[in-house]
mmCIF file of C-alpha atoms in Angstrom:
data_model
loop_
_atom_site.group_PDB
_atom_site.id
_atom_site.type_symbol
_atom_site.label_atom_id
_atom_site.label_comp_id
_atom_site.label_asym_id
_atom_site.label_seq_id
_atom_site.Cartn_x
_atom_site.Cartn_y
_atom_site.Cartn_z
ATOM 1 C CA MET C 1 11.911 -1.706 7.026
ATOM 2 C CA LEU C 2 15.623 -0.948 6.777
ATOM 3 C CA LEU C 3 17.149 -0.805 3.303
ATOM 4 C CA PRO C 4 20.198 -3.001 2.645
ATOM 5 C CA ILE C 5 23.350 -1.067 1.998
ATOM 6 C CA GLY C 6 25.160 -3.409 -0.435
ATOM 7 C CA ILE C 7 28.011 -1.676 -2.184
ATOM 8 C CA GLU C 8 27.490 1.995 -2.323
ATOM 9 C CA LYS C 9 28.283 2.999 -5.961
ATOM 10 C CA HIS C 10 27.214 6.650 -5.751
ATOM 11 C CA LYS C 11 26.382 8.958 -2.812
ATOM 12 C CA ASN C 12 24.923 12.443 -2.792
ATOM 13 C CA LEU C 13 24.753 12.887 -6.538
ATOM 14 C CA SER C 14 22.873 16.231 -7.043
ATOM 15 C CA THR C 15 19.702 16.090 -9.218
ATOM 16 C CA SER C 16 20.737 19.572 -10.309
ATOM 17 C CA PHE C 17 23.688 18.141 -12.204
ATOM 18 C CA THR C 18 22.725 14.491 -12.831
ATOM 19 C CA ARG C 19 20.603 13.409 -15.856
ATOM 20 C CA PHE C 20 18.562 10.615 -14.283
ATOM 21 C CA ASP C 21 17.834 8.976 -17.585
ATOM 22 C CA HIS C 22 21.545 8.895 -18.447
ATOM 23 C CA LEU C 23 22.158 7.231 -15.063
ATOM 24 C CA LEU C 24 19.334 4.688 -15.806
ATOM 25 C CA GLN C 25 20.849 4.002 -19.213
ATOM 26 C CA ASP C 26 24.345 3.332 -17.771
ATOM 27 C CA LEU C 27 22.965 0.988 -15.110
ATOM 28 C CA GLY C 28 20.871 -0.783 -17.656
ATOM 29 C CA ASP C 29 23.831 -1.202 -20.005
ATOM 30 C CA ASN C 30 25.854 -2.711 -17.123
ATOM 31 C CA ARG C 31 23.099 -5.058 -16.077
ATOM 32 C CA PHE C 32 23.059 -3.449 -12.630
ATOM 33 C CA SER C 33 21.240 -5.064 -9.754
ATOM 34 C CA GLY C 34 20.436 -2.982 -6.714
ATOM 35 C CA TYR C 35 18.521 0.208 -6.159
ATOM 36 C CA ILE C 36 18.557 4.043 -6.703
ATOM 37 C CA LYS C 37 17.406 6.113 -3.765
ATOM 38 C CA LEU C 38 16.158 9.630 -4.521
ATOM 39 C CA ASN C 39 15.918 12.106 -1.576
ATOM 40 C CA PHE C 40 14.318 15.479 -1.247
ATOM 41 C CA TRP C 41 13.097 17.356 1.758
ATOM 42 C CA GLY C 42 9.866 15.542 2.662
ATOM 43 C CA TYR C 43 10.256 13.013 -0.221
ATOM 44 C CA GLU C 44 11.894 9.519 -0.694
ATOM 45 C CA GLY C 45 11.814 7.324 -3.745
ATOM 46 C CA VAL C 46 13.485 3.918 -4.230
ATOM 47 C CA LEU C 47 13.843 2.352 -7.734
ATOM 48 C CA VAL C 48 14.831 -1.318 -7.700
ATOM 49 C CA LEU C 49 16.673 -2.838 -10.697
ATOM 50 C CA ASP C 50 17.463 -6.449 -11.417
ATOM 51 C CA THR C 51 20.120 -7.122 -14.133
ATOM 52 C CA GLY C 52 19.490 -3.595 -15.439
ATOM 53 C CA ARG C 53 15.737 -3.777 -15.502
ATOM 54 C CA MET C 54 13.301 -1.813 -13.363
ATOM 55 C CA VAL C 55 11.337 -4.349 -11.377
ATOM 56 C CA GLU C 56 9.786 -2.380 -8.491
ATOM 57 C CA ALA C 57 9.619 1.086 -7.019
ATOM 58 C CA TYR C 58 8.370 2.861 -3.878
ATOM 59 C CA SER C 59 7.660 6.528 -3.449
ATOM 60 C CA THR C 60 6.440 8.479 -0.336
ATOM 61 C CA GLU C 61 5.630 12.173 -0.015
ATOM 62 C CA GLN C 62 3.518 13.989 2.508
ATOM 63 C CA GLY C 63 1.910 10.710 3.571
ATOM 64 C CA VAL C 64 1.169 9.564 0.050
ATOM 65 C CA GLU C 65 2.782 6.199 -0.735
ATOM 66 C CA LEU C 66 2.992 4.787 -4.212
ATOM 67 C CA SER C 67 4.451 1.561 -5.489
ATOM 68 C CA GLY C 68 4.889 -0.199 -8.945
ATOM 69 C CA GLU C 69 4.474 1.877 -12.139
ATOM 70 C CA GLU C 70 3.001 4.847 -10.398
ATOM 71 C CA ALA C 71 6.022 5.084 -8.101
ATOM 72 C CA VAL C 72 8.407 4.732 -11.129
ATOM 73 C CA LEU C 73 6.610 7.653 -12.893
ATOM 74 C CA ARG C 74 6.710 9.788 -9.743
ATOM 75 C CA ILE C 75 10.449 9.101 -9.304
ATOM 76 C CA LEU C 76 11.209 10.010 -12.983
ATOM 77 C CA ARG C 77 9.315 13.319 -12.647
ATOM 78 C CA LYS C 78 10.865 14.133 -9.236
ATOM 79 C CA ALA C 79 14.369 13.384 -10.504
ATOM 80 C CA ALA C 80 14.136 16.242 -12.843
ATOM 81 C CA ASP C 81 13.700 18.664 -9.961
ATOM 82 C CA PRO C 82 16.800 20.522 -8.595
ATOM 83 C CA GLU C 83 18.314 20.234 -5.152
ATOM 84 C CA GLY C 84 17.663 16.588 -4.514
ATOM 85 C CA SER C 85 20.201 13.871 -3.935
ATOM 86 C CA ILE C 86 20.716 10.436 -5.467
ATOM 87 C CA GLU C 87 22.292 7.344 -4.045
ATOM 88 C CA VAL C 88 23.057 4.133 -5.852
ATOM 89 C CA HIS C 89 23.431 0.795 -4.013
ATOM 90 C CA GLU C 90 24.597 -2.408 -5.752
ATOM 91 C CA LEU C 91 23.046 -5.627 -4.414
ATOM 92 C CA SER C 92 23.298 -9.219 -5.370
ATOM 93 C CA ASN C 93 20.649 -10.493 -7.753
ATOM 94 C CA GLU C 94 18.631 -12.360 -5.049
ATOM 95 C CA VAL C 95 18.706 -9.458 -2.656
ATOM 96 C CA ALA C 96 17.524 -7.018 -5.304
ATOM 97 C CA ILE C 97 14.663 -9.388 -6.132
ATOM 98 C CA SER C 98 13.811 -9.743 -2.420
ATOM 99 C CA LEU C 99 13.794 -5.942 -1.903
ATOM 100 C CA GLY C 100 11.400 -5.595 -4.888
ATOM 101 C CA TYR C 101 9.155 -8.232 -3.308
ATOM 102 C CA ALA C 102 9.392 -6.405 0.047
ATOM 103 C CA PHE C 103 7.768 -3.229 -1.492
ATOM 104 C CA GLN C 104 4.816 -5.401 -2.562
ATOM 105 C CA SER C 105 4.429 -7.275 0.678
ATOM 106 C CA ARG C 106 1.648 -6.843 3.201
ATOM 107 C CA PRO C 107 1.492 -7.581 6.992
ATOM 108 C CA TYR C 108 1.278 -11.273 7.934
ATOM 109 C CA LYS C 109 -1.885 -11.249 10.017
ATOM 110 C CA LYS C 110 -1.039 -14.184 12.256
ATOM 111 C CA ASP C 111 1.855 -12.419 14.108
ATOM 112 C CA ASP C 112 0.222 -12.040 17.421
ATOM 113 C CA SER C 113 -1.595 -15.284 17.778
ATOM 114 C CA THR C 114 0.808 -17.661 16.079
ATOM 115 C CA LEU C 115 4.185 -16.141 17.023
ATOM 116 C CA ALA C 116 3.521 -14.631 20.435
ATOM 117 C CA SER C 117 5.260 -17.568 22.219
ATOM 118 C CA PHE C 118 8.099 -18.112 19.718
ATOM 119 C CA SER C 119 11.695 -17.295 20.367
ATOM 120 C CA LEU C 120 13.425 -15.377 17.538
ATOM 121 C CA GLY C 121 15.070 -18.615 16.396
ATOM 122 C CA GLN C 122 11.723 -20.309 16.240
ATOM 123 C CA VAL C 123 10.377 -17.373 14.221
ATOM 124 C CA PHE C 124 13.247 -17.859 11.652
ATOM 125 C CA GLU C 125 12.477 -21.602 11.487
ATOM 126 C CA PHE C 126 8.771 -20.803 10.997
ATOM 127 C CA LEU C 127 9.471 -18.426 8.092
ATOM 128 C CA GLU C 128 11.720 -21.054 6.450
ATOM 129 C CA ARG C 129 8.949 -23.668 6.653
ATOM 130 C CA GLN C 130 6.452 -21.164 5.218
ATOM 131 C CA SER C 131 8.756 -20.410 2.248
ATOM 132 C CA LEU C 132 8.192 -16.836 2.943
ATOM 133 C CA SER C 133 9.142 -14.131 0.463
ATOM 134 C CA GLY C 134 9.109 -10.735 2.125
ATOM 135 C CA TYR C 135 10.693 -9.411 5.240
ATOM 136 C CA LEU C 136 10.835 -9.513 8.994
ATOM 137 C CA ASP C 137 11.120 -6.304 10.985
ATOM 138 C CA LEU C 138 12.748 -6.542 14.427
ATOM 139 C CA HIS C 139 12.489 -3.959 17.321
ATOM 140 C CA PHE C 140 14.805 -4.647 20.257
ATOM 141 C CA GLY C 141 13.471 -1.958 22.464
ATOM 142 C CA ALA C 142 14.514 1.617 23.300
ATOM 143 C CA GLN C 143 18.200 2.349 22.870
ATOM 144 C CA LYS C 144 18.764 -1.163 21.450
ATOM 145 C CA GLY C 145 18.183 -0.687 17.764
ATOM 146 C CA ASN C 146 16.070 -2.226 14.997
ATOM 147 C CA GLY C 147 16.668 -4.902 12.284
ATOM 148 C CA THR C 148 15.349 -6.198 9.120
ATOM 149 C CA VAL C 149 15.733 -9.739 7.487
ATOM 150 C CA TYR C 150 14.863 -10.144 3.894
ATOM 151 C CA TYR C 151 13.509 -13.530 2.702
ATOM 152 C CA LEU C 152 13.248 -15.122 -0.651
ATOM 153 C CA GLU C 153 11.168 -18.335 -0.753
ATOM 154 C CA GLY C 154 12.026 -19.103 2.892
ATOM 155 C CA THR C 155 15.708 -18.268 2.668
ATOM 156 C CA PRO C 156 17.136 -15.342 4.515
ATOM 157 C CA VAL C 157 19.150 -13.496 1.790
ATOM 158 C CA GLU C 158 20.002 -10.299 3.693
ATOM 159 C CA ALA C 159 20.006 -8.962 7.220
ATOM 160 C CA VAL C 160 20.264 -5.297 8.242
ATOM 161 C CA VAL C 161 20.608 -3.791 11.634
ATOM 162 C CA MET C 162 20.609 -0.065 12.838
ATOM 163 C CA SER C 163 21.956 0.752 16.131
ATOM 164 C CA SER C 164 20.475 3.381 18.428
ATOM 165 C CA SER C 165 23.087 5.817 17.251
ATOM 166 C CA GLY C 166 21.943 5.309 13.555
ATOM 167 C CA LYS C 167 24.863 3.091 12.290
ATOM 168 C CA VAL C 168 23.673 0.539 9.692
ATOM 169 C CA VAL C 169 25.426 -2.768 9.102
ATOM 170 C CA CYS C 170 24.390 -5.636 6.749
ATOM 171 C CA GLY C 171 25.385 -9.210 5.807
ATOM 172 C CA GLU C 172 25.594 -12.750 7.110
ATOM 173 C CA PRO C 173 27.248 -11.789 10.485
ATOM 174 C CA VAL C 174 24.210 -9.613 11.189
ATOM 175 C CA PHE C 175 21.855 -12.563 10.844
ATOM 176 C CA SER C 176 24.075 -14.720 13.014
ATOM 177 C CA LYS C 177 24.029 -12.000 15.585
ATOM 178 C CA PHE C 178 20.227 -11.847 15.502
ATOM 179 C CA VAL C 179 20.193 -15.641 16.153
ATOM 180 C CA GLU C 180 22.559 -15.204 19.148
ATOM 181 C CA ILE C 181 20.703 -12.167 20.611
ATOM 182 C CA GLY C 182 17.405 -13.963 20.135
ATOM 183 C CA GLU C 183 18.441 -16.564 22.744
ATOM 184 C CA ARG C 184 18.589 -13.855 25.286
ATOM 185 C CA VAL C 185 16.189 -11.090 24.175
ATOM 186 C CA LYS C 186 12.722 -11.460 22.706
ATOM 187 C CA PRO C 187 12.272 -8.512 20.211
ATOM 188 C CA GLU C 188 8.987 -7.259 18.800
ATOM 189 C CA VAL C 189 8.530 -8.835 15.408
ATOM 190 C CA ALA C 190 6.376 -7.800 12.361
ATOM 191 C CA ILE C 191 6.258 -10.035 9.319
ATOM 192 C CA HIS C 192 5.416 -8.865 5.878
ATOM 193 C CA ARG C 193 4.876 -11.298 2.963
ATOM 194 C CA VAL C 194 4.090 -11.226 -0.689
ATOM 195 C CA ILE C 195 1.973 -14.088 -1.899
ATOM 196 C CA GLU C 196 1.849 -13.560 -5.715
ATOM 197 C CA PRO C 197 4.725 -11.161 -6.544
ATOM 198 C CA ARG C 198 4.153 -9.062 -9.645
ATOM 199 C CA PRO C 199 7.381 -7.410 -10.762
ATOM 200 C CA ILE C 200 7.087 -4.553 -13.201
ATOM 201 C CA MET C 201 7.319 -5.755 -16.776
ATOM 202 C CA GLU C 202 9.667 -3.002 -18.022
ATOM 203 C CA ASP C 203 9.263 -3.524 -21.748
ATOM 204 C CA GLU C 204 5.426 -3.470 -21.440
ATOM 205 C CA ALA C 205 5.140 -0.690 -18.951
ATOM 206 C CA PHE C 206 7.543 1.923 -20.352
ATOM 207 C CA LEU C 207 8.888 3.308 -23.543
ATOM 208 C CA ILE C 208 12.633 3.532 -22.944
ATOM 209 C CA PRO C 209 14.370 5.488 -25.782
ATOM 210 C CA TRP C 210 17.777 3.731 -25.580
ATOM 211 C CA GLN C 211 16.212 0.245 -25.543
ATOM 212 C CA HIS C 212 13.317 0.735 -27.970
ATOM 213 C CA GLN C 213 14.778 2.313 -30.965
ATOM 214 C CA LYS C 214 13.065 0.081 -33.512
ATOM 215 C CA TYR C 215 9.640 0.728 -31.712
ATOM 216 C CA ILE C 216 10.304 4.534 -31.991
ATOM 217 C CA GLN C 217 11.257 4.067 -35.614
ATOM 218 C CA PHE C 218 7.814 2.447 -36.152
ATOM 219 C CA TRP C 219 5.996 5.585 -34.905
ATOM 220 C CA HIS C 220 8.112 7.702 -37.278
ATOM 221 C CA ALA C 221 7.108 5.437 -40.160
ATOM 222 C CA LEU C 222 3.464 5.490 -39.080
ATOM 223 C CA PHE C 223 3.353 9.315 -39.103
ATOM 224 C CA GLN C 224 5.118 9.437 -42.518
ATOM 225 C CA TYR C 225 2.465 6.907 -43.825
ATOM 226 C CA VAL C 226 -0.483 8.873 -42.494
ATOM 227 C CA GLY C 227 1.124 11.960 -43.899
ATOM 228 C CA ARG C 228 1.285 10.331 -47.383
ATOM 229 C CA LEU C 229 -2.384 9.270 -47.077
ATOM 230 C CA MET C 230 -3.350 12.874 -46.500
ATOM 231 C CA SER C 231 -1.214 14.049 -49.471
ATOM 232 C CA GLU C 232 -3.142 11.545 -51.699
ATOM 233 C CA GLN C 233 -6.486 12.926 -50.473
ATOM 234 C CA LEU C 234 -5.870 16.639 -50.148
ATOM 235 C CA LYS C 235 -4.615 19.321 -52.518
ATOM 236 C CA LYS C 236 -2.928 21.265 -49.753
ATOM 237 C CA ASN C 237 -1.435 18.872 -47.207
ATOM 238 C CA LYS C 238 -0.458 20.602 -43.983
ATOM 239 C CA PHE C 239 -0.102 17.326 -41.996
ATOM 240 C CA TYR C 240 2.916 18.203 -39.901
ATOM 241 C CA GLU C 241 1.742 21.755 -39.347
ATOM 242 C CA ASN C 242 -1.497 20.299 -38.006
ATOM 243 C CA VAL C 243 0.430 17.743 -35.900
ATOM 244 C CA LEU C 244 2.215 20.582 -34.148
ATOM 245 C CA LYS C 245 -1.040 22.507 -33.733
ATOM 246 C CA VAL C 246 -2.819 19.567 -32.081
ATOM 247 C CA CYS C 247 0.179 18.717 -29.967
ATOM 248 C CA SER C 248 -0.292 22.166 -28.262
ATOM 249 C CA GLU C 249 -4.109 21.444 -27.882
ATOM 250 C CA VAL C 250 -3.624 18.020 -26.130
ATOM 251 C CA SER C 251 -0.497 18.838 -24.144
ATOM 252 C CA ASP C 252 -2.604 19.551 -20.912
ATOM 253 C CA HIS C 253 -3.592 15.884 -20.922
ATOM 254 C CA TYR C 254 -0.408 14.537 -22.421
ATOM 255 C CA PRO C 255 2.499 16.907 -21.408
ATOM 256 C CA PHE C 256 5.024 14.842 -23.326
ATOM 257 C CA LEU C 257 3.475 16.215 -26.510
ATOM 258 C CA ASP C 258 4.090 19.855 -25.558
ATOM 259 C CA PRO C 259 5.863 21.351 -28.602
ATOM 260 C CA GLU C 260 8.087 23.525 -26.351
ATOM 261 C CA ASN C 261 8.732 21.458 -23.262
ATOM 262 C CA GLY C 262 7.601 17.940 -24.032
ATOM 263 C CA ASP C 263 9.741 14.757 -24.326
ATOM 264 C CA VAL C 264 8.372 13.816 -27.810
ATOM 265 C CA ARG C 265 9.372 15.625 -30.918
ATOM 266 C CA ILE C 266 7.556 14.965 -34.184
ATOM 267 C CA SER C 267 8.520 16.196 -37.576
ATOM 268 C CA ALA C 268 8.644 15.050 -41.180
ATOM 269 C CA GLY C 269 12.269 14.121 -40.632
ATOM 270 C CA ALA C 270 12.283 12.554 -37.151
ATOM 271 C CA PHE C 271 10.366 11.140 -34.220
ATOM 272 C CA GLN C 272 12.287 11.686 -31.097
ATOM 273 C CA VAL C 273 11.630 10.508 -27.587
ATOM 274 C CA LYS C 274 13.932 12.234 -25.090
ATOM 275 C CA ARG C 275 12.979 10.441 -21.800
ATOM 276 C CA VAL C 276 11.388 7.338 -20.334
ATOM 277 C CA LEU C 277 7.613 7.489 -20.837
ATOM 278 C CA HIS C 278 4.659 5.434 -19.546
ATOM 279 C CA HIS C 279 3.838 3.172 -22.471
ATOM 280 C CA ARG C 280 0.062 3.166 -22.051
ATOM 281 C CA SER C 281 -0.125 6.963 -21.769
ATOM 282 C CA PHE C 282 2.159 7.309 -24.758
ATOM 283 C CA ARG C 283 -0.083 5.128 -27.020
ATOM 284 C CA GLN C 284 -3.225 6.914 -25.793
ATOM 285 C CA GLY C 285 -1.695 10.304 -26.460
ATOM 286 C CA ILE C 286 -0.396 9.393 -29.928
ATOM 287 C CA ALA C 287 -3.732 7.854 -30.977
ATOM 288 C CA MET C 288 -5.680 10.911 -29.791
ATOM 289 C CA LEU C 289 -3.119 13.213 -31.605
ATOM 290 C CA LEU C 290 -3.497 11.455 -34.913
ATOM 291 C CA HIS C 291 -7.313 11.204 -34.495
ATOM 292 C CA LYS C 292 -7.564 14.949 -33.987
ATOM 293 C CA VAL C 293 -5.252 15.702 -36.868
ATOM 294 C CA LEU C 294 -7.427 13.660 -39.197
ATOM 295 C CA GLN C 295 -10.526 15.421 -37.945
ATOM 296 C CA LEU C 296 -9.172 18.577 -39.595
ATOM 297 C CA ALA C 297 -9.434 16.934 -43.045
ATOM 298 C CA PRO C 298 -12.688 17.065 -45.060
ATOM 299 C CA PRO C 299 -14.840 14.041 -43.922
ATOM 300 C CA ARG C 300 -15.735 13.203 -47.571
ATOM 301 C CA ARG C 301 -12.045 12.586 -48.299
ATOM 302 C CA LEU C 302 -11.540 10.248 -45.319
ATOM 303 C CA ARG C 303 -14.568 8.171 -46.264
ATOM 304 C CA LYS C 304 -12.760 7.048 -49.322
ATOM 305 C CA LEU C 305 -10.062 5.355 -47.278
ATOM 306 C CA ASP C 306 -9.993 1.538 -46.963
ATOM 307 C CA LEU C 307 -9.499 0.730 -43.298
ATOM 308 C CA LYS C 308 -8.634 -2.920 -43.851
ATOM 309 C CA GLN C 309 -5.956 -1.813 -46.280
ATOM 310 C CA ILE C 310 -4.559 0.691 -43.749
ATOM 311 C CA ILE C 311 -4.430 -1.979 -41.074
ATOM 312 C CA ALA C 312 -2.546 -4.294 -43.458
ATOM 313 C CA ASP C 313 -0.148 -1.515 -44.377
ATOM 314 C CA VAL C 314 0.622 -0.739 -40.733
ATOM 315 C CA LYS C 315 1.224 -4.374 -39.951
ATOM 316 C CA LYS C 316 3.716 -4.429 -42.825
ATOM 317 C CA ILE C 317 5.477 -1.337 -41.462
ATOM 318 C CA ALA C 318 5.931 -3.171 -38.127
ATOM 319 C CA ASP C 319 6.962 -6.352 -39.848
ATOM 320 C CA ASP C 320 9.628 -4.655 -41.986
ATOM 321 C CA LEU C 321 11.166 -3.262 -38.752
ATOM 322 C CA GLY C 322 11.183 -6.764 -37.243
ATOM 323 C CA ILE C 323 8.496 -5.828 -34.673
ATOM 324 C CA ASN C 324 5.854 -8.337 -33.670
ATOM 325 C CA ASP C 325 2.289 -7.030 -34.255
ATOM 326 C CA LYS C 326 1.366 -8.154 -30.803
ATOM 327 C CA GLN C 327 3.476 -5.270 -29.540
ATOM 328 C CA ILE C 328 1.719 -2.820 -31.947
ATOM 329 C CA ASP C 329 -1.722 -4.282 -32.134
ATOM 330 C CA SER C 330 -2.298 -2.611 -35.500
ATOM 331 C CA GLN C 331 -5.974 -3.230 -35.635
ATOM 332 C CA THR C 332 -6.803 -1.664 -32.285
ATOM 333 C CA LEU C 333 -4.519 1.263 -32.981
ATOM 334 C CA ILE C 334 -5.968 2.136 -36.468
ATOM 335 C CA ILE C 335 -9.534 1.752 -35.202
ATOM 336 C CA GLN C 336 -8.691 4.293 -32.363
ATOM 337 C CA VAL C 337 -7.107 6.659 -34.882
ATOM 338 C CA PHE C 338 -9.817 6.499 -37.511
ATOM 339 C CA ARG C 339 -12.909 6.025 -35.305
ATOM 340 C CA GLY C 340 -15.952 7.692 -36.775
ATOM 341 C CA LEU C 341 -13.897 9.071 -39.696
ATOM 342 C CA THR C 342 -14.268 6.408 -42.384
#
């Protein structure tokens, strides 16, 4: 599969001098559609954005291929390493969507039997009738180059060709050239299709500091609330000292909580998130952190707490910040934090 070139916005940005999260924020603010390509020796990652939102990703390293959320997380980690390069290519909205679908697609199993006798023009007509979303790879033989045509619901939205010398060209003229060549040459074809595309739901999958400020404020307010609960129950409240202590203990499983090098900073005065985090891992880590902090309190004190009232209070914290409780799921969260303690 050849990547579309589009408009090259950045080329050979160094990971040693580029804050990847700042680049993401800028592209998000500008509702960018296209992709970011991350290159290291033996590594390639592609992050696809549609109107500023991450919708798909692909990562490959030493034969290990990842896609979806796992690929995003790998790209984010890798982008923090030095001596890599970053490219940014702007695409139209429909081509960006098609590229995202392409990374989810699988081989179309009827290539050999159904299409063996088809000319290239007939293959194009077949894919249109099938309303295919995915891509078609073309191999014109040794010294003749390769091509890729991206499809969105049966419509060819982009065509890419790479000559035997490595030159890459994209656009409508390329597709027309494929049609013309197909009348004289019968290339090898490989069709990949996606039946039920599942783009990444960015707001659900990731905690993004510059987009989710109110959500981060909720966690600050929650820690303040739990700290007050402990003050009411204990003569000597070392809540935030204990938070720091437990952060060190759980940082092997949740590196973002590492007091020295982690991306989350928790204190009485602030709750800071420095980089994009995987949302599910963040919630799991925070719930475990609070649970272990509460375990340091005398059990008889915790048994006096009213769990229903705590859940109601947490729901109100979210409501006061304008956050839907479906996003917080206060009941599940508090049960996780206080399990076996009240």
